[in-house]
């Protein structure tokens, strides 16, 4: 940092003048001074070694001479010149003779200068300080302050240097060095980026020396200091005041700082003027790039993106930071101007030129985004993969991997998309927001791929972690929608209601109201469906391009909800709004007719059905409308007109599914009219013309009833056998055999049902109902209490028909039956197998496994299963009951009481009965028999319809009475139990107790 300013030369000149004045001082001749003068002459000629001999001789011969100090001074200097390494010794020897003499000041100052010039700044500072401390000569104090400050600067002791400069100006304000010191102090702060301190220093110079030459020049430095502090208006004022005194590099620097300041102040027109002035001053020079880069930002702010791209392009020259950034921003502005092709070319140029170093991540990421937005997902993937496989230490790795996942997803590579999102989520140096975004995107991929079971838990976790965080609202909505798609409407309703309560005004609010209405509709809570659907219809604006008419669909669902509640007038008002809509108008008209029909307005109903057939001749509802006309006449007893209408349908739509039904109803119409022969013929026509219809069994039954009503012998069984002989291979025959067996099962003829189902399995050629038949046989055996045989049927389904709809139910029944048989290990195994299959029965399986583990005394495993159930559904009562049972097993009775009491108070169903029973059991296990008796009594009072828990509570109440030494009362209760519930397991235990007594 030596010679930092040209002004330092002034100080050096002053110092040299001071030294020279002493070296050339004229002295009055003394007697015997010839050796002294000869020594001086030789010293001045640079013959230092020769001069030493004369100075030593003079000192030796003239010990009391007035020239002694001068001789010793020059002798010390001569020795220093001849032997620089030993100079300190000679100087210290002189100082010992004249410790406070002015020559000592000169010598210390001189030698300090020598040390400074040889970069030994620490020694230089020490000699300057020693010179300063000699009190006899204060005339050089200002110069010494200055030299101490300069030495401190070189030693990087900026605080010390600043103090020396300031003391010089304060103690010697009239010194020529005072303004120089203040300027140097300000520049020192500026170079060390202490901009406020720099400003204060320069302001002090301007106040104390307003007319000094340096003050006129301080404007550039002061302006830069203001600029660095962000005080752009003050920077501009200072620079404009100074610019008239500037030229060359300092003028250029002032101009670019003015331009940059105007840019930061968004005074873009003035910024443009000074950027162009800078370009003109530096035309043909590399420095002009700075102004081109600044102009790029000016045009970017003005949204003149093609000019911005051009200016950034002019700033590219080489491999420095400015070139990289300029090339990047050139591409960005080409993209913003709509020239994606040019942007891709520029990004490609960036990629070809730079594979590592500064701003690689930013450029490659934006390159990939641009390709993604163009729909070139392959290019986006290539760029991102090059980035993540490089040695670049990614600052925003989460963003990169998230975009990689989105690109994979857009390219239909779902597995890799999920892997990329998972990688983004694992990165420990990624912000929580980015991790949440990655997890959300992963779940979104799964949702889009219809893996709702996998997506839903992630959406729910994202919401529950922080309900107020970014994406929480969307996560809750999509969690609810996942439940909806899984047909778990109760959970969907709960979460949609929470979304609407907590995220009012959210962009998905309309969709949430629409989905909530549908969810209520799906659960047949029609009264609750109306509100959100009406809100959606009245308040929500569908997107400009909708995939289907939301308004029509919503009107129809509201109308259907009113219709389902029997509020036909309300339904009519909404159906009428949808008449004429495409699609949906025919359905609206159809339902208007049905509403009239349900409201006992038969004429209006028939008229509207005929209108539908006329207006919508190609509607899929026209056949049902014609059928309904016939059926309305049938219901009001106009059988002749009904038969005509049914025949009209058959003649018009012979192959319609409604034709067989109409033919069957013709038989019913004749039957009701008392024309039994015609009825029998009509039923037989169903068998002849529609052997594959669903009305075969009904028609055979109709023949039976008609023959009996006519007083004839029943030949329906022969008709059925004849039909089966005529159509042995038909699908209808197969279903007929199966349906006959099902009818027997439903009628409670279990043994006959088993025989018919086994016969069905023997003769059927279809695999479609085989698993169903075995399942029904298993159910029949259960009704007959032949549990081993039932288990064999369920096992057969699991082993041979594992892909059937009944396989999971069979597995569940196995777990349930093993539990009833107290084969708890087998029960747990069956439920665990069901859990691993992620079926719709998973919650039930978890509870079953948990109960089995409790019976086995494995409380921790049971608790794990119940907790899994609660994670799937926090309100699942059977899982909550399980946690209570675990608490009993672990003797945590306080927790058990709390859980059972909450469920018993909130549920009037089986869960409430079981909770009330276990509440009593909790008290009983603590020997609190009176409280136990109250709890058991509430089972009988509040849950009378639940025989299992009532019978168990009676058994337990008897135990409590006996424990309280009320044996007679206990035995009476056991006898009542046996009398009321003789076939229950509790009754069997009661008999054993009585026999023991």
XYZ file of N, CA and C in Angstrom, residues 422-613:
576
model
N -38.402 -37.616 -3.587
C -37.884 -38.185 -2.335
C -36.460 -37.709 -2.082
N -35.649 -37.602 -3.153
C -34.275 -37.116 -3.005
C -34.281 -35.670 -2.532
N -35.194 -34.865 -3.093
C -35.302 -33.471 -2.665
C -35.671 -33.391 -1.192
N -36.537 -34.304 -0.773
C -37.007 -34.284 0.618
C -35.890 -34.666 1.585
N -34.953 -35.521 1.171
C -33.906 -36.017 2.059
C -32.784 -35.014 2.297
N -32.652 -34.020 1.451
C -31.512 -33.110 1.520
C -31.562 -32.285 2.795
N -30.538 -32.438 3.616
C -30.553 -31.781 4.926
C -30.287 -30.287 4.821
N -29.656 -29.847 3.742
C -29.347 -28.424 3.644
C -30.409 -27.663 2.868
N -31.550 -28.287 2.704
C -32.646 -27.654 1.991
C -33.598 -27.045 3.013
N -34.141 -25.894 2.698
C -35.083 -25.253 3.617
C -36.326 -26.115 3.780
N -36.997 -25.922 4.897
C -38.209 -26.697 5.177
C -39.275 -26.453 4.121
N -39.345 -25.221 3.600
C -40.343 -24.936 2.563
C -40.094 -25.763 1.316
N -38.808 -25.899 0.930
C -38.496 -26.689 -0.262
C -38.777 -28.161 -0.002
N -38.430 -28.638 1.212
C -38.728 -30.033 1.536
C -40.228 -30.292 1.475
N -40.999 -29.352 2.005
C -42.449 -29.504 1.964
C -42.937 -29.520 0.524
N -42.350 -28.653 -0.303
C -42.739 -28.623 -1.717
C -42.440 -29.956 -2.380
N -41.267 -30.520 -2.068
C -40.891 -31.806 -2.661
C -41.846 -32.911 -2.225
N -42.164 -32.933 -0.928
C -43.096 -33.962 -0.440
C -44.473 -33.780 -1.061
N -44.878 -32.517 -1.197
C -46.174 -32.245 -1.824
C -46.181 -32.739 -3.265
N -45.104 -32.451 -4.004
C -45.040 -32.869 -5.402
C -45.023 -34.385 -5.520
N -44.306 -35.044 -4.601
C -44.291 -36.505 -4.623
C -45.707 -37.051 -4.429
N -46.417 -36.510 -3.459
C -47.793 -36.943 -3.224
C -48.681 -36.619 -4.417
N -48.398 -35.477 -5.039
C -49.208 -35.074 -6.197
C -49.012 -36.051 -7.361
N -47.775 -36.491 -7.560
C -47.519 -37.507 -8.589
C -48.333 -38.762 -8.284
N -48.295 -39.192 -7.034
C -49.044 -40.383 -6.656
C -50.541 -40.161 -6.846
N -51.002 -38.973 -6.502
C -52.431 -38.667 -6.678
C -52.803 -38.719 -8.156
N -51.990 -38.059 -8.976
C -52.268 -38.048 -10.414
C -52.219 -39.448 -11.016
N -51.433 -40.305 -10.389
C -51.328 -41.685 -10.857
C -52.370 -42.582 -10.184
N -53.330 -41.917 -9.503
C -54.458 -42.576 -8.846
C -54.030 -43.497 -7.705
N -52.835 -43.264 -7.164
C -52.394 -44.008 -5.977
C -52.829 -43.210 -4.750
N -54.136 -43.138 -4.549
C -54.685 -42.281 -3.494
C -54.271 -42.745 -2.109
N -54.180 -44.080 -1.915
C -53.774 -44.603 -0.609
C -52.391 -44.110 -0.209
N -51.500 -43.978 -1.210
C -50.134 -43.518 -0.936
C -50.060 -42.003 -0.796
N -50.861 -41.291 -1.581
C -50.793 -39.834 -1.585
C -51.419 -39.231 -0.333
N -52.543 -39.798 0.102
C -53.317 -39.169 1.184
C -52.521 -38.955 2.478
N -51.789 -39.982 2.986
C -51.069 -39.745 4.252
C -50.061 -38.603 4.166
N -49.396 -38.466 3.013
C -48.412 -37.385 2.869
C -49.098 -36.026 2.881
N -50.203 -35.900 2.147
C -50.950 -34.641 2.166
C -51.372 -34.299 3.596
N -51.879 -35.288 4.307
C -52.355 -35.038 5.666
C -51.207 -34.656 6.594
N -50.063 -35.327 6.472
C -48.904 -35.001 7.302
C -48.447 -33.565 7.047
N -48.423 -33.160 5.778
C -47.994 -31.799 5.443
C -48.896 -30.772 6.111
N -50.180 -31.059 6.154
C -51.106 -30.131 6.817
C -50.903 -30.140 8.324
N -50.835 -31.319 8.916
C -50.806 -31.422 10.373
C -49.498 -30.912 10.964
N -48.380 -30.986 10.202
C -47.103 -30.484 10.709
C -47.179 -29.004 11.046
N -47.838 -28.246 10.185
C -47.970 -26.808 10.412
C -49.163 -26.308 9.606
N -50.337 -26.247 10.223
C -51.561 -25.889 9.487
C -51.526 -24.516 8.845
N -50.580 -23.668 9.248
C -50.527 -22.310 8.698
C -49.420 -22.138 7.653
N -48.664 -23.186 7.391
C -47.511 -23.058 6.493
C -47.962 -23.028 5.033
N -46.996 -22.658 4.178
C -47.237 -22.689 2.740
C -47.638 -24.101 2.321
N -48.603 -24.190 1.435
C -49.114 -25.455 0.887
C -50.032 -26.221 1.842
N -50.166 -25.766 3.096
C -50.983 -26.529 4.043
C -52.435 -26.602 3.584
N -52.948 -25.480 3.082
C -54.324 -25.487 2.610
C -54.517 -26.455 1.465
N -53.632 -26.378 0.465
C -53.737 -27.295 -0.666
C -53.583 -28.742 -0.220
N -52.640 -28.973 0.699
C -52.408 -30.341 1.171
C -53.670 -30.899 1.833
N -54.330 -30.079 2.658
C -55.559 -30.538 3.314
C -56.635 -30.827 2.283
N -56.747 -29.966 1.266
C -57.767 -30.190 0.232
C -57.520 -31.500 -0.503
N -56.264 -31.728 -0.912
C -55.991 -32.943 -1.694
C -56.028 -34.192 -0.832
N -55.755 -34.055 0.461
C -55.959 -35.183 1.370
C -57.431 -35.564 1.386
N -58.281 -34.538 1.510
C -59.723 -34.787 1.495
C -60.158 -35.395 0.165
N -59.612 -34.874 -0.929
C -60.010 -35.380 -2.242
C -59.524 -36.815 -2.457
N -58.366 -37.138 -1.862
C -57.886 -38.525 -1.929
C -58.860 -39.444 -1.196
N -59.293 -39.020 -0.011
C -60.301 -39.803 0.711
C -61.561 -39.965 -0.144
N -61.952 -38.881 -0.810
C -63.149 -38.940 -1.650
C -62.975 -39.982 -2.747
N -61.832 -39.969 -3.393
C -61.583 -40.930 -4.471
C -61.470 -42.361 -3.954
N -61.099 -42.513 -2.672
C -61.066 -43.844 -2.062
C -62.439 -44.237 -1.511
N -63.432 -43.336 -1.741
C -64.806 -43.555 -1.281
C -64.914 -43.592 0.237
N -63.945 -42.977 0.914
C -64.030 -42.807 2.357
C -64.620 -41.415 2.587
N -65.928 -41.343 2.390
C -66.576 -40.039 2.335
C -66.624 -39.354 3.696
N -66.716 -40.129 4.769
C -66.781 -39.501 6.091
C -65.502 -38.726 6.387
N -64.334 -39.316 6.073
C -63.066 -38.609 6.291
C -62.941 -37.434 5.332
N -63.411 -37.618 4.094
C -63.377 -36.515 3.132
C -64.209 -35.347 3.650
N -65.381 -35.637 4.184
C -66.260 -34.585 4.707
C -65.584 -33.844 5.855
N -65.000 -34.600 6.786
C -64.348 -33.988 7.939
C -63.253 -33.021 7.503
N -62.432 -33.439 6.559
C -61.306 -32.596 6.146
C -61.768 -31.432 5.269
N -62.777 -31.639 4.442
C -63.289 -30.534 3.624
C -63.924 -29.460 4.507
N -64.643 -29.879 5.538
C -65.226 -28.897 6.458
C -64.128 -28.120 7.176
N -63.059 -28.805 7.578
C -61.944 -28.119 8.227
C -61.282 -27.143 7.255
N -61.132 -27.545 6.006
C -60.529 -26.671 4.993
C -61.354 -25.396 4.842
N -62.656 -25.541 4.723
C -63.516 -24.371 4.528
C -63.533 -23.475 5.767
N -63.371 -24.073 6.939
C -63.350 -23.290 8.171
C -62.031 -22.520 8.324
N -60.923 -23.175 7.997
C -59.601 -22.605 8.278
C -58.991 -21.855 7.107
N -59.505 -22.052 5.904
C -58.872 -21.442 4.716
C -59.907 -20.696 3.893
N -60.668 -19.872 4.568
C -61.670 -19.057 3.881
C -60.981 -18.142 2.876
N -61.541 -18.096 1.665
C -60.955 -17.260 0.618
C -59.884 -17.947 -0.193
N -59.541 -19.171 0.138
C -58.525 -19.916 -0.617
C -59.026 -20.163 -2.044
N -58.098 -20.244 -2.987
C -58.476 -20.423 -4.386
C -59.207 -21.747 -4.628
N -59.050 -22.698 -3.721
C -59.725 -23.978 -3.867
C -61.034 -24.038 -3.073
N -61.461 -22.894 -2.541
C -62.675 -22.905 -1.723
C -63.875 -23.388 -2.524
N -64.015 -22.900 -3.760
C -65.143 -23.331 -4.582
C -65.120 -24.822 -4.825
N -63.951 -25.336 -5.178
C -63.828 -26.778 -5.420
C -64.141 -27.569 -4.160
N -63.742 -27.016 -2.991
C -64.009 -27.711 -1.735
C -65.508 -27.772 -1.455
N -66.219 -26.691 -1.729
C -67.669 -26.699 -1.518
C -68.339 -27.702 -2.458
N -67.870 -27.721 -3.676
C -68.425 -28.665 -4.648
C -68.183 -30.108 -4.188
N -66.951 -30.402 -3.769
C -66.617 -31.760 -3.326
C -67.368 -32.122 -2.048
N -67.498 -31.156 -1.126
C -68.215 -31.425 0.119
C -69.668 -31.776 -0.174
N -70.283 -31.017 -1.078
C -71.656 -31.327 -1.453
C -71.785 -32.726 -2.020
N -70.843 -33.095 -2.890
C -70.859 -34.433 -3.491
C -70.636 -35.510 -2.429
N -69.727 -35.252 -1.479
C -69.442 -36.241 -0.438
C -70.685 -36.491 0.418
N -71.360 -35.398 0.795
C -72.612 -35.574 1.539
C -73.632 -36.347 0.696
N -73.663 -36.020 -0.575
C -74.610 -36.688 -1.470
C -74.316 -38.186 -1.535
N -73.014 -38.521 -1.616
C -72.623 -39.926 -1.702
C -72.986 -40.692 -0.437
N -72.973 -40.006 0.701
C -73.306 -40.671 1.965
C -74.796 -40.563 2.273
N -75.552 -40.058 1.296
C -77.006 -39.934 1.416
C -77.418 -38.931 2.495
N -76.493 -38.056 2.863
C -76.837 -36.961 3.776
C -77.320 -35.799 2.913
N -78.491 -36.002 2.309
C -78.951 -35.081 1.271
C -79.259 -33.691 1.828
N -79.737 -33.638 3.078
C -80.033 -32.328 3.658
C -78.768 -31.495 3.817
N -77.640 -32.162 4.130
C -76.372 -31.447 4.284
C -75.711 -31.137 2.942
N -76.051 -31.875 1.910
C -75.441 -31.653 0.595
C -75.904 -30.348 -0.020
N -77.126 -29.941 0.295
C -77.719 -28.768 -0.374
C -76.909 -27.502 -0.107
N -76.506 -27.275 1.167
C -75.831 -26.031 1.526
C -74.571 -25.758 0.727
N -73.558 -26.654 0.782
C -72.320 -26.374 0.042
C -72.517 -26.327 -1.467
N -73.433 -27.139 -1.993
C -73.669 -27.100 -3.439
C -74.327 -25.788 -3.841
N -75.240 -25.302 -3.008
C -75.878 -24.011 -3.302
C -74.862 -22.883 -3.234
N -73.999 -22.912 -2.186
C -72.939 -21.905 -2.091
C -72.046 -21.938 -3.323
N -71.695 -23.143 -3.740
C -70.845 -23.278 -4.924
C -71.531 -22.673 -6.148
N -72.811 -22.986 -6.325
C -73.546 -22.512 -7.497
C -73.653 -20.995 -7.510
N -73.864 -20.399 -6.338
C -74.118 -18.964 -6.274
C -72.848 -18.122 -6.196
N -71.761 -18.677 -5.641
C -70.573 -17.857 -5.363
C -69.356 -18.212 -6.207
N -69.270 -19.433 -6.670
C -68.031 -19.876 -7.318
C -68.077 -19.610 -8.805
N -67.012 -19.032 -9.296
C -66.868 -18.793 -10.730
C -66.041 -19.920 -11.336
N -66.614 -20.743 -12.216
C -65.828 -21.821 -12.823
C -64.756 -21.251 -13.742
N -63.740 -22.041 -14.070
C -62.670 -21.555 -14.958
C -63.215 -21.218 -16.336
N -62.493 -20.361 -17.086
C -62.972 -19.962 -18.421
C -63.203 -21.154 -19.341
N -62.334 -22.152 -19.255
C -62.497 -23.364 -20.066
C -62.724 -24.510 -19.102
N -63.972 -24.898 -18.891
C -64.310 -25.956 -17.942
C -64.472 -27.279 -18.678
N -64.076 -28.350 -18.034
C -64.177 -29.673 -18.658
C -65.620 -30.149 -18.718
N -66.466 -29.642 -17.841
C -67.883 -29.973 -17.881
C -68.646 -28.822 -17.256
N -69.946 -28.715 -17.566
C -70.723 -27.574 -17.047
C -70.982 -27.700 -15.554
N -70.154 -27.026 -14.758
C -70.292 -27.092 -13.301
C -71.679 -26.639 -12.843
N -72.187 -25.570 -13.467
C -73.449 -25.018 -12.994
C -74.593 -26.000 -13.196
N -74.646 -26.637 -14.355
C -75.712 -27.603 -14.627
C -75.587 -28.797 -13.687
N -74.365 -29.311 -13.572
C -74.145 -30.461 -12.701
C -74.574 -30.144 -11.274
N -74.205 -28.942 -10.801
C -74.533 -28.565 -9.432
C -76.038 -28.395 -9.250
N -76.689 -27.757 -10.221
C -78.144 -27.618 -10.149
C -78.829 -28.974 -10.048
N -78.332 -29.916 -10.837
C -78.946 -31.247 -10.831
C -78.716 -31.952 -9.503
N -77.487 -31.787 -8.922
C -77.233 -32.466 -7.651
C -78.063 -31.854 -6.517
N -78.216 -30.530 -6.552
C -79.066 -29.896 -5.531
C -80.489 -30.414 -5.668
N -80.943 -30.450 -6.920
C -82.293 -30.952 -7.159
C -82.421 -32.403 -6.708
N -81.414 -33.235 -7.010
C -81.451 -34.640 -6.591
C -81.488 -34.757 -5.071
N -80.747 -33.859 -4.395
C -80.730 -33.897 -2.932
C -82.115 -33.577 -2.369
N -82.762 -32.556 -2.924
C -84.133 -32.253 -2.494
C -85.065 -33.415 -2.828
N -84.862 -33.978 -4.004
C -85.703 -35.105 -4.437
C -85.585 -36.264 -3.455
N -84.347 -36.577 -3.066
C -84.117 -37.697 -2.148
C -84.749 -37.453 -0.791
N -84.902 -36.176 -0.408
C -85.537 -35.851 0.870
C -87.057 -35.779 0.772
N -87.562 -35.961 -0.462
C -89.003 -35.859 -0.640
C -89.493 -34.432 -0.757
N -88.579 -33.483 -0.926
C -88.945 -32.066 -1.080
C -89.072 -31.774 -2.572
N -90.149 -32.253 -3.149
C -90.256 -32.265 -4.601
C -90.450 -30.878 -5.199
N -91.120 -29.986 -4.468
C -91.295 -28.633 -4.983
C -89.943 -27.939 -5.116
N -89.107 -28.094 -4.085
C -87.760 -27.512 -4.159
C -86.949 -28.158 -5.276
N -87.075 -29.477 -5.400
C -86.353 -30.183 -6.461
C -86.758 -29.663 -7.825
N -88.076 -29.466 -8.017
C -88.568 -28.999 -9.316
C -87.951 -27.671 -9.727
N -87.789 -26.754 -8.760
C -87.266 -25.429 -9.112
C -85.856 -25.523 -9.662
N -85.043 -26.447 -9.136
C -83.675 -26.593 -9.634
C -83.621 -27.419 -10.919
N -84.456 -28.457 -11.016
C -84.490 -29.231 -12.267
C -84.896 -28.342 -13.439
N -85.871 -27.467 -13.202
C -86.376 -26.615 -14.288
C -85.302 -25.664 -14.795
N -84.358 -25.262 -13.889
C -83.258 -24.391 -14.311
C -82.340 -25.075 -15.313
N -82.304 -26.421 -15.259
C -81.372 -27.167 -16.118
C -82.015 -27.683 -17.392
N -83.313 -27.486 -17.558
C -83.977 -27.953 -18.775
C -83.408 -27.205 -19.978
N -83.072 -27.934 -21.007
C -82.492 -27.335 -22.211
C -80.977 -27.316 -22.216
N -80.375 -27.636 -21.074
C -78.902 -27.647 -21.007
C -78.357 -28.858 -21.745
N -77.174 -28.691 -22.274
C -76.489 -29.804 -22.945
C -75.087 -29.932 -22.366
N -74.759 -31.088 -21.755
C -75.678 -32.194 -21.464
C -76.449 -31.932 -20.188
N -77.410 -32.792 -19.880
C -78.123 -32.721 -18.619
C -79.574 -32.333 -18.734
N -79.973 -31.736 -19.869
C -81.355 -31.291 -20.002
C -82.347 -32.433 -19.981
N -81.988 -33.557 -20.631
C -82.906 -34.696 -20.646
C -83.073 -35.284 -19.256
N -81.973 -35.342 -18.500
C -82.065 -35.859 -17.129
C -82.944 -34.938 -16.271
N -82.776 -33.609 -16.441
C -83.585 -32.667 -15.677
C -85.071 -32.882 -15.961
N -85.423 -33.043 -17.248
C -86.819 -33.260 -17.617
C -87.321 -34.590 -17.061
N -86.471 -35.590 -17.099
C -86.822 -36.913 -16.563
C -87.136 -36.812 -15.071
N -86.291 -36.086 -14.339
C -86.491 -35.957 -12.909
C -87.668 -35.042 -12.554
N -87.950 -34.087 -13.421
C -89.163 -33.279 -13.223
C -90.389 -34.195 -13.252
N -90.395 -35.082 -14.235
C -91.502 -36.035 -14.326
C -91.553 -36.925 -13.091
N -90.400 -37.408 -12.649
C -90.369 -38.247 -11.449
C -90.839 -37.472 -10.219
N -90.480 -36.172 -10.159
C -90.920 -35.354 -9.031
C -92.440 -35.215 -9.027
N -92.996 -34.981 -10.197
C -94.468 -34.949 -10.282
C -95.053 -36.280 -9.822
N -94.439 -37.353 -10.268
C -94.943 -38.688 -9.922
C -94.889 -38.899 -8.409
N -93.732 -38.570 -7.791
C -93.599 -38.750 -6.346
C -94.534 -37.819 -5.572
N -94.911 -36.721 -6.206
C -95.792 -35.752 -5.550
C -97.258 -36.033 -5.874
N -97.494 -37.255 -6.403
C -98.850 -37.714 -6.737
C -99.523 -36.844 -7.787
N -98.710 -36.251 -8.662
C -99.260 -35.491 -9.787
C -99.057 -36.337 -11.054
N -99.880 -37.387 -11.162
C -99.671 -38.397 -12.202
C -99.824 -37.830 -13.596
N -100.806 -36.977 -13.801
C -101.022 -36.415 -15.134
C -99.806 -35.621 -15.584
N -99.334 -34.728 -14.686
C -98.151 -33.919 -15.037
C -96.932 -34.813 -15.274
N -96.828 -35.905 -14.503
C -95.696 -36.812 -14.675
C -95.734 -37.461 -16.049
N -96.885 -38.017 -16.410
C -97.004 -38.685 -17.717
C -96.750 -37.689 -18.840
N -97.319 -36.496 -18.717
C -97.144 -35.476 -19.755
C -95.656 -35.128 -19.930
N -94.954 -35.006 -18.813
C -93.540 -34.631 -18.880
C -92.692 -35.772 -19.448
N -93.000 -37.018 -19.080
C -92.275 -38.142 -19.675
C -92.475 -38.181 -21.189
N -93.710 -37.926 -21.645
C -93.968 -37.910 -23.100
C -93.210 -36.761 -23.761
N -93.128 -35.623 -23.046
C -92.370 -34.476 -23.564
C -90.895 -34.832 -23.730
N -90.363 -35.555 -22.758
C -88.959 -35.989 -22.851
C -88.743 -36.845 -24.090
N -89.628 -37.806 -24.317
C -89.480 -38.707 -25.474
C -89.546 -37.908 -26.775
